CSV table of C-alpha atoms in Angstrom, one decimal:
chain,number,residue,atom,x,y,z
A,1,UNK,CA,0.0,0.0,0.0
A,2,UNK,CA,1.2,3.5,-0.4
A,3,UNK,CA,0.6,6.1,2.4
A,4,UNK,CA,-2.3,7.4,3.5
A,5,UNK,CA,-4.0,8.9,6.7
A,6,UNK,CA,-6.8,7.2,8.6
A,7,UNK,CA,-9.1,8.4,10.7
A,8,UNK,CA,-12.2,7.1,12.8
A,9,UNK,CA,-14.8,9.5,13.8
A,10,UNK,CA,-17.6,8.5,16.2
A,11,UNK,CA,-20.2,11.0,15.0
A,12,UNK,CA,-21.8,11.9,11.4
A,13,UNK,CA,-21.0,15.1,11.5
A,14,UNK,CA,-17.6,14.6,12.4
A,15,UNK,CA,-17.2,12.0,9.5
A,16,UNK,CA,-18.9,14.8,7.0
A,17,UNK,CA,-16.1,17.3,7.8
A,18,UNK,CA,-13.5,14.7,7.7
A,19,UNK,CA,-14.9,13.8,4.5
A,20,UNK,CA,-15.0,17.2,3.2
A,21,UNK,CA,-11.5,18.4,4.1
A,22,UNK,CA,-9.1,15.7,3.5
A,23,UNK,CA,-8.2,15.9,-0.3
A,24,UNK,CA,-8.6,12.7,-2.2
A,25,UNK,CA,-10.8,10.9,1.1
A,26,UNK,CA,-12.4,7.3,0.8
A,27,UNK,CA,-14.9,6.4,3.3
A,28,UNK,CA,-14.5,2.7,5.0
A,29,UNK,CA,-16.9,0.0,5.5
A,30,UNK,CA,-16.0,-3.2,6.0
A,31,UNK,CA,-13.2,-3.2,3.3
A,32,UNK,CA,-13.5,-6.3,1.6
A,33,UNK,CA,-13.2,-4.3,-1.8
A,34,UNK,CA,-11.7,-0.9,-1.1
A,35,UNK,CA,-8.5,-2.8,0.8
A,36,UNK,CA,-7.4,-5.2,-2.3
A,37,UNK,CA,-7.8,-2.2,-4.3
A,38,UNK,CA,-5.4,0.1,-2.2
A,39,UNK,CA,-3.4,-3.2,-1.9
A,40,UNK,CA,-2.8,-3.8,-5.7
A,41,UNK,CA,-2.3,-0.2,-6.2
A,42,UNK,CA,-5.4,0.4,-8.3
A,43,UNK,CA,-6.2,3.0,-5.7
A,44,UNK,CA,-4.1,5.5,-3.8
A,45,UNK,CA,-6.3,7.6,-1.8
A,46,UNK,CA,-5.1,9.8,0.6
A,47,UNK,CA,-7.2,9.1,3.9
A,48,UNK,CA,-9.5,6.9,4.7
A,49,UNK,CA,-12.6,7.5,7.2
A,50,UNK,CA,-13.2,4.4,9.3
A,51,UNK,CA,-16.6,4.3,10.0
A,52,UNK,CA,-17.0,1.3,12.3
A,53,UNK,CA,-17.2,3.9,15.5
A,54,UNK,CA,-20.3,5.5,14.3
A,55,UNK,CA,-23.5,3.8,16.4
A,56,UNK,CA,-25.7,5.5,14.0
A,57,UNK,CA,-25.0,3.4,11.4
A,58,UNK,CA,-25.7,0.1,12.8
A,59,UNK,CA,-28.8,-1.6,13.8
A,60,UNK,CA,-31.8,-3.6,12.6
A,61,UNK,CA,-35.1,-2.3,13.4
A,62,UNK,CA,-39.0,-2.7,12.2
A,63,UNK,CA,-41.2,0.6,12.0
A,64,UNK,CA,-45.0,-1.0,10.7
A,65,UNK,CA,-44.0,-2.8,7.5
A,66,UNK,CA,-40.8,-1.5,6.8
A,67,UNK,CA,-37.4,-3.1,7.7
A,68,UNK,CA,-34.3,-0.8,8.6
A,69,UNK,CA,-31.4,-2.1,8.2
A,70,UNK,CA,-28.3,0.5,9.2
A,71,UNK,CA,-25.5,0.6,6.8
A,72,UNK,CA,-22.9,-1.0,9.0
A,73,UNK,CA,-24.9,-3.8,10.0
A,74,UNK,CA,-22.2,-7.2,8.5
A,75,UNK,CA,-23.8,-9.9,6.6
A,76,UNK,CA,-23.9,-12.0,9.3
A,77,UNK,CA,-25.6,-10.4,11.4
A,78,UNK,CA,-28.6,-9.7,8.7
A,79,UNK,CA,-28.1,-13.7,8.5
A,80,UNK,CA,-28.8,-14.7,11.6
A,81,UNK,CA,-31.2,-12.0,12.3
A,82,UNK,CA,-34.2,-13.2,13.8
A,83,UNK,CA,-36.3,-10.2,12.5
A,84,UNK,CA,-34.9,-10.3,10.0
A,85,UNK,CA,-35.9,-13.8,9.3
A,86,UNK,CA,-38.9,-13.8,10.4
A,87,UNK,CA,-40.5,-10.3,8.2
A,88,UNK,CA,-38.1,-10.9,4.9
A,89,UNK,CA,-36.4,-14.1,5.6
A,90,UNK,CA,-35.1,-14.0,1.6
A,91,UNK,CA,-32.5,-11.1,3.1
A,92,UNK,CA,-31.3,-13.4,5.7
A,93,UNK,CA,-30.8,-16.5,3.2
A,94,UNK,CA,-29.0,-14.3,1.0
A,95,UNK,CA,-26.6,-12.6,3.0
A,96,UNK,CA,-25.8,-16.5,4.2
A,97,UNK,CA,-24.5,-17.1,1.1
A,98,UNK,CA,-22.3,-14.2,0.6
A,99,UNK,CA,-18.4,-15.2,0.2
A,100,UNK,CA,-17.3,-16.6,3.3
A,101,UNK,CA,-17.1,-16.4,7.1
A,102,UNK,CA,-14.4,-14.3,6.6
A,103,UNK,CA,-16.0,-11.7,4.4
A,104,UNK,CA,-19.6,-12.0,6.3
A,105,UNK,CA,-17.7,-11.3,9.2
A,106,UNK,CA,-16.6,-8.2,7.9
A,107,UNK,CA,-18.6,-7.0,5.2
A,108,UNK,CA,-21.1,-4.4,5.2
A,109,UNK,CA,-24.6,-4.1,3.8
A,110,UNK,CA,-23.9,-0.3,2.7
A,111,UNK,CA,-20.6,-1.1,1.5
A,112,UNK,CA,-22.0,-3.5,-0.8
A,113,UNK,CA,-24.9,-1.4,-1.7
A,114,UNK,CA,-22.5,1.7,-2.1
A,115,UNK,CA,-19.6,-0.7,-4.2
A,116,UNK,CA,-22.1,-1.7,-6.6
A,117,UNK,CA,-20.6,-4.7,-7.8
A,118,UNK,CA,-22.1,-6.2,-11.1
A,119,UNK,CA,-22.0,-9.9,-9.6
A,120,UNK,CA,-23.2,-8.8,-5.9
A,121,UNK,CA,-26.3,-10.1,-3.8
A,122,UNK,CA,-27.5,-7.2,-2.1
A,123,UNK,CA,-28.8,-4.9,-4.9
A,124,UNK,CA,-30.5,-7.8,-6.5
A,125,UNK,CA,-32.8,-7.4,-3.2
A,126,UNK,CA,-32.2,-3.9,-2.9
A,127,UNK,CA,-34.4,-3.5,-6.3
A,128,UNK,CA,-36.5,-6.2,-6.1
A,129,UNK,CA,-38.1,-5.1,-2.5
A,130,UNK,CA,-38.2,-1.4,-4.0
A,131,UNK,CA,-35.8,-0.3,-1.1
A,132,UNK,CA,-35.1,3.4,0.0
A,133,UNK,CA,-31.3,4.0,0.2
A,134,UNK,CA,-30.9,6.7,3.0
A,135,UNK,CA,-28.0,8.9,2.9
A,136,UNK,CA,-26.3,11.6,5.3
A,137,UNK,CA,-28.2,14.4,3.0
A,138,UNK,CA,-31.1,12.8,1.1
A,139,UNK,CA,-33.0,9.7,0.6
A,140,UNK,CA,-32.7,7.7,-3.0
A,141,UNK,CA,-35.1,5.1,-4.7
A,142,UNK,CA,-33.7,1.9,-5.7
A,143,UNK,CA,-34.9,2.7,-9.4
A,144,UNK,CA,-32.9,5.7,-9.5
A,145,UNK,CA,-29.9,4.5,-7.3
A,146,UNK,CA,-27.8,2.0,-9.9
A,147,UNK,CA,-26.6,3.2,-12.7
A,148,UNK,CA,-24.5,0.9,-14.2
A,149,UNK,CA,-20.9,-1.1,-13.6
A,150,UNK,CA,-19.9,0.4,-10.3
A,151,UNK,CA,-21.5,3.1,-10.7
A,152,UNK,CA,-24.6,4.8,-8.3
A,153,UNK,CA,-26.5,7.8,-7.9
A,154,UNK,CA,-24.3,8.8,-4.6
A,155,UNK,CA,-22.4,12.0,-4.9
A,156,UNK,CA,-18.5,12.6,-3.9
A,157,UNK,CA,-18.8,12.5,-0.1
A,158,UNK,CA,-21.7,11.1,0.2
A,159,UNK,CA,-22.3,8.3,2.4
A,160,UNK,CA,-25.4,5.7,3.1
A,161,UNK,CA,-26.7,5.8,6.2
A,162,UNK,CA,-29.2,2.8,6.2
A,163,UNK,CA,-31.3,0.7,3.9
A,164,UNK,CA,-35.5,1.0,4.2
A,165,UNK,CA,-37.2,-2.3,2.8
A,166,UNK,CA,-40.8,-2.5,2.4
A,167,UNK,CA,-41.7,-5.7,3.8
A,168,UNK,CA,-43.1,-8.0,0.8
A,169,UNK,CA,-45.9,-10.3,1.2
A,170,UNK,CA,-43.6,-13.6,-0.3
A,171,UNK,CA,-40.3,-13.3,-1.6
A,172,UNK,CA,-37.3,-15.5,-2.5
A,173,UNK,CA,-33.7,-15.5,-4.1
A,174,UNK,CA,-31.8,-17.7,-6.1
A,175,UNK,CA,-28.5,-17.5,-7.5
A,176,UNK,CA,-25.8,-19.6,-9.4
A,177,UNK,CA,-22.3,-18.8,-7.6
A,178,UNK,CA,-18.9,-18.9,-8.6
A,179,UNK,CA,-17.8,-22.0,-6.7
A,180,UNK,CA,-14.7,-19.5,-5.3
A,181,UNK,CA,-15.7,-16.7,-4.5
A,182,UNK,CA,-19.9,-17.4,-4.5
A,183,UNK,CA,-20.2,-14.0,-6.2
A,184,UNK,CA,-23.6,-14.5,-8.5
A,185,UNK,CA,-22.7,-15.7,-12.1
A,186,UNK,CA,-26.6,-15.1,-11.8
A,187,UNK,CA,-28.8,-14.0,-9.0
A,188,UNK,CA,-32.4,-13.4,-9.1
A,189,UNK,CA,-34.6,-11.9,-6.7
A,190,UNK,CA,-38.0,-11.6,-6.7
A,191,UNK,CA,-40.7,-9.8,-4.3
A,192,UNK,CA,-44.3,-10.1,-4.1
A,193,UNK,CA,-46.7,-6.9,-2.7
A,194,UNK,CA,-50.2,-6.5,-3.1
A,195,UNK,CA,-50.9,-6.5,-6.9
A,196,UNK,CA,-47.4,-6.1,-7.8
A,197,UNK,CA,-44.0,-8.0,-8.2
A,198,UNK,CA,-40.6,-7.2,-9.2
A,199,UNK,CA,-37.9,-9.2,-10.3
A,200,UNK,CA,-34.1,-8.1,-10.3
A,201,UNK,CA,-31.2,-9.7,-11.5
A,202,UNK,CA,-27.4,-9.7,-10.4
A,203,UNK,CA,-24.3,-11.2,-12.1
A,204,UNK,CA,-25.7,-11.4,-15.3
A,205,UNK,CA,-25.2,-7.7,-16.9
A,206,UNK,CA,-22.7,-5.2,-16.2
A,207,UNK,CA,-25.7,-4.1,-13.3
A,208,UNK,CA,-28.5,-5.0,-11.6
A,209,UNK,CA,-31.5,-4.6,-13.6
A,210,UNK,CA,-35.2,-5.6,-13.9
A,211,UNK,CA,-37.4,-7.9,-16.1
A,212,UNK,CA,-40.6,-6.4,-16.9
A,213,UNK,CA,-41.9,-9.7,-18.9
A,214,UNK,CA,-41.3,-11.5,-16.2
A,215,UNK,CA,-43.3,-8.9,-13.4
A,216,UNK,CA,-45.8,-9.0,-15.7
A,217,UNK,CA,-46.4,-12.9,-15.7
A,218,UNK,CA,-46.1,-12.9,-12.0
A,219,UNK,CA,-48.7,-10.9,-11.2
A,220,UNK,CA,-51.0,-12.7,-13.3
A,221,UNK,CA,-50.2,-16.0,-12.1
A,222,UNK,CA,-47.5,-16.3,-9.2
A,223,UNK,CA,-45.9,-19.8,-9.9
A,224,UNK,CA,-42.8,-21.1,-11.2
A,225,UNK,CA,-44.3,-22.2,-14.6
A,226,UNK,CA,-45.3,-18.6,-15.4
A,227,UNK,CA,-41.3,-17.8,-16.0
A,228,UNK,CA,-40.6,-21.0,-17.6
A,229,UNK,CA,-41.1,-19.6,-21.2
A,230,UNK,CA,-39.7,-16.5,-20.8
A,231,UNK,CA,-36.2,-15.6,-22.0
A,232,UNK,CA,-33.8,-12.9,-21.5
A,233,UNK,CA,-32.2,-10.8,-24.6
A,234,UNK,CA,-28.3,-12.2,-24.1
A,235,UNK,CA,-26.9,-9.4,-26.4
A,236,UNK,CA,-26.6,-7.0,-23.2
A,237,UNK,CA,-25.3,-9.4,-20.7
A,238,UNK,CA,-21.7,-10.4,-19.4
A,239,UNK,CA,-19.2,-12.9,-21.0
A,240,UNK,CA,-16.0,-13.8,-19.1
A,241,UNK,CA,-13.8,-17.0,-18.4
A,242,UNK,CA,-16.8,-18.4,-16.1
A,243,UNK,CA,-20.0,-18.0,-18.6
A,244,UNK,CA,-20.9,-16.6,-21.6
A,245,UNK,CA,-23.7,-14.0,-22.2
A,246,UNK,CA,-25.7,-16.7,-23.7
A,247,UNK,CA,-25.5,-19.4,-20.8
A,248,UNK,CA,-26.3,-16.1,-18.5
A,249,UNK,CA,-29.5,-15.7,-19.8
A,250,UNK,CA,-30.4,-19.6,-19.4
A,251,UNK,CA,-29.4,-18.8,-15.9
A,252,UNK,CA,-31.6,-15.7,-15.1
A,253,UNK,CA,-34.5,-18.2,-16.4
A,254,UNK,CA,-33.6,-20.9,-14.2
A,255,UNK,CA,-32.6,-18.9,-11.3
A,256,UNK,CA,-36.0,-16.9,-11.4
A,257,UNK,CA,-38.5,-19.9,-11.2
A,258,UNK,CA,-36.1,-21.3,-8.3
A,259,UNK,CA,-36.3,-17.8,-6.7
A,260,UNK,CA,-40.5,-18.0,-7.2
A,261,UNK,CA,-40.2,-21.3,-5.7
A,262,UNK,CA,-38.6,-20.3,-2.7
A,263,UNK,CA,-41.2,-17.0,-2.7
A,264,UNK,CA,-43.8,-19.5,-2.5
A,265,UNK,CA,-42.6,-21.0,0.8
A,266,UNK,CA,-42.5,-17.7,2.9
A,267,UNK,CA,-46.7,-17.6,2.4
């Protein structure tokens, strides 16, 4: 690594203005992608803002039928939540099956939200459950939140502060996993409300995205034959050394009726 200054504020406020006045600043989850990237050099920021001593930013909670989950709240501990299992258990069963006990033990929900990786869990069920991002300044739909490879609607400096999910009536997720590192060569997620359901898929593209022909069969008939026929356009998606756009778009088929599946159970 090359040089850099750290700091660890206990308070928002404190980590805005840290934030704000340290040229070239990073803000610090859980690290499991900023520290590789400052260890292979593809990143030399200046300082980096711990946030792990900010109470604010951690927590579970249940407010009528929304779920809050704080942005520092690890994967594990949204795993073996029990609210969490028992109002959106397809949260808990996902962040289970996030890398490893290493990287659960570590990993944040915000700094997964706020990485944006193409092949992650979380924004699969961050768009499917129509979640509000909350940040230090503003609050953000999941429609309007990813943008693309990496890339979100948060400004420089800006930071989440928790993650509001609408409690669904059923909801599952499925995904196909990398054997090494269990990131999502597909992941689908799917949530059911009254007289609506979305479907969101992760690992396939170079983002998280939606498929409308597949809402729309749901919500006429919520079973795992009503995806069956229902194909993907492969031209769009991903094609690496683990699976090529084509066998992607088998996946987000396959993955979505073994998401519905699972859905089914939680009713």
């Amino acid at each position: 690594m090359r040089p850099f200054a750290f700091h660890r504020p206990d308070t928002l406020s404190e980590m805005s203005a840290l934030l704000s006045s340290a040229s070239d600043s990073q803000p610090l989850a859980g690290g499991m992608t900023l520290l590789p990237t400052i260890k292979q050099r593809l990143a030399a920021p200046a300082a980096l803002i711990d946030l792990s001593k900010i109470p604010h930013l951690f927590g579970i909670s249940v407010s009528g039928d929304v779920l809050t989950v704080g942005a520092m709240t690890r994967h594990v501990d949204v795993a073996e939540s029990e609210l969490v299992r028992s109002k959106i258990p397809l949260l808990a069963s996902l962040a289970i099956g996030i890398g490893d006990p290493a990287v659960r033990n570590r990993g944040t929900i915000g700094g997964s939200v706020a990485n944006n990786d193409p092949s992650a869990d979380y924004p699969a069920a961050v768009l499917a459950l129509d979640a509000t991002i909350v940040t230090d300044r503003r609050e953000i739909a999941a429609d309007a939140f990813f943008r693309g490879l990496f890339e979100t609607a948060l400004e420089p400096h800006e930071i989440i502060t928790a993650v509001r999910f609408p409690i669904p009536s059923a909801g599952g997720y499925a995904k196909f996993k990398s054997p090494v590192s269990r990131y999502a060569l597909v992941g689908v997620c799917v949530a059911k409300t009254v007289g609506k359901v979305r479907v969101a898929v992760t690992g396939a593209g170079p983002g998280v995205f939606r498929v409308a022909a597949m809402e729309a069969a749901l919500e006429r008939s919520f079973t795992p034959s009503a995806v069956a026929a229902i194909k993907v356009d492969s031209r769009n998606l991903n094609s690496d050394i683990h699976a090529d756009a084509e066998y992607r778009a088998h996946l987000v088929t396959v993955m979505a009726r073994k998401a519905v599946t699972a859905a089914l159970e939680t009713l």
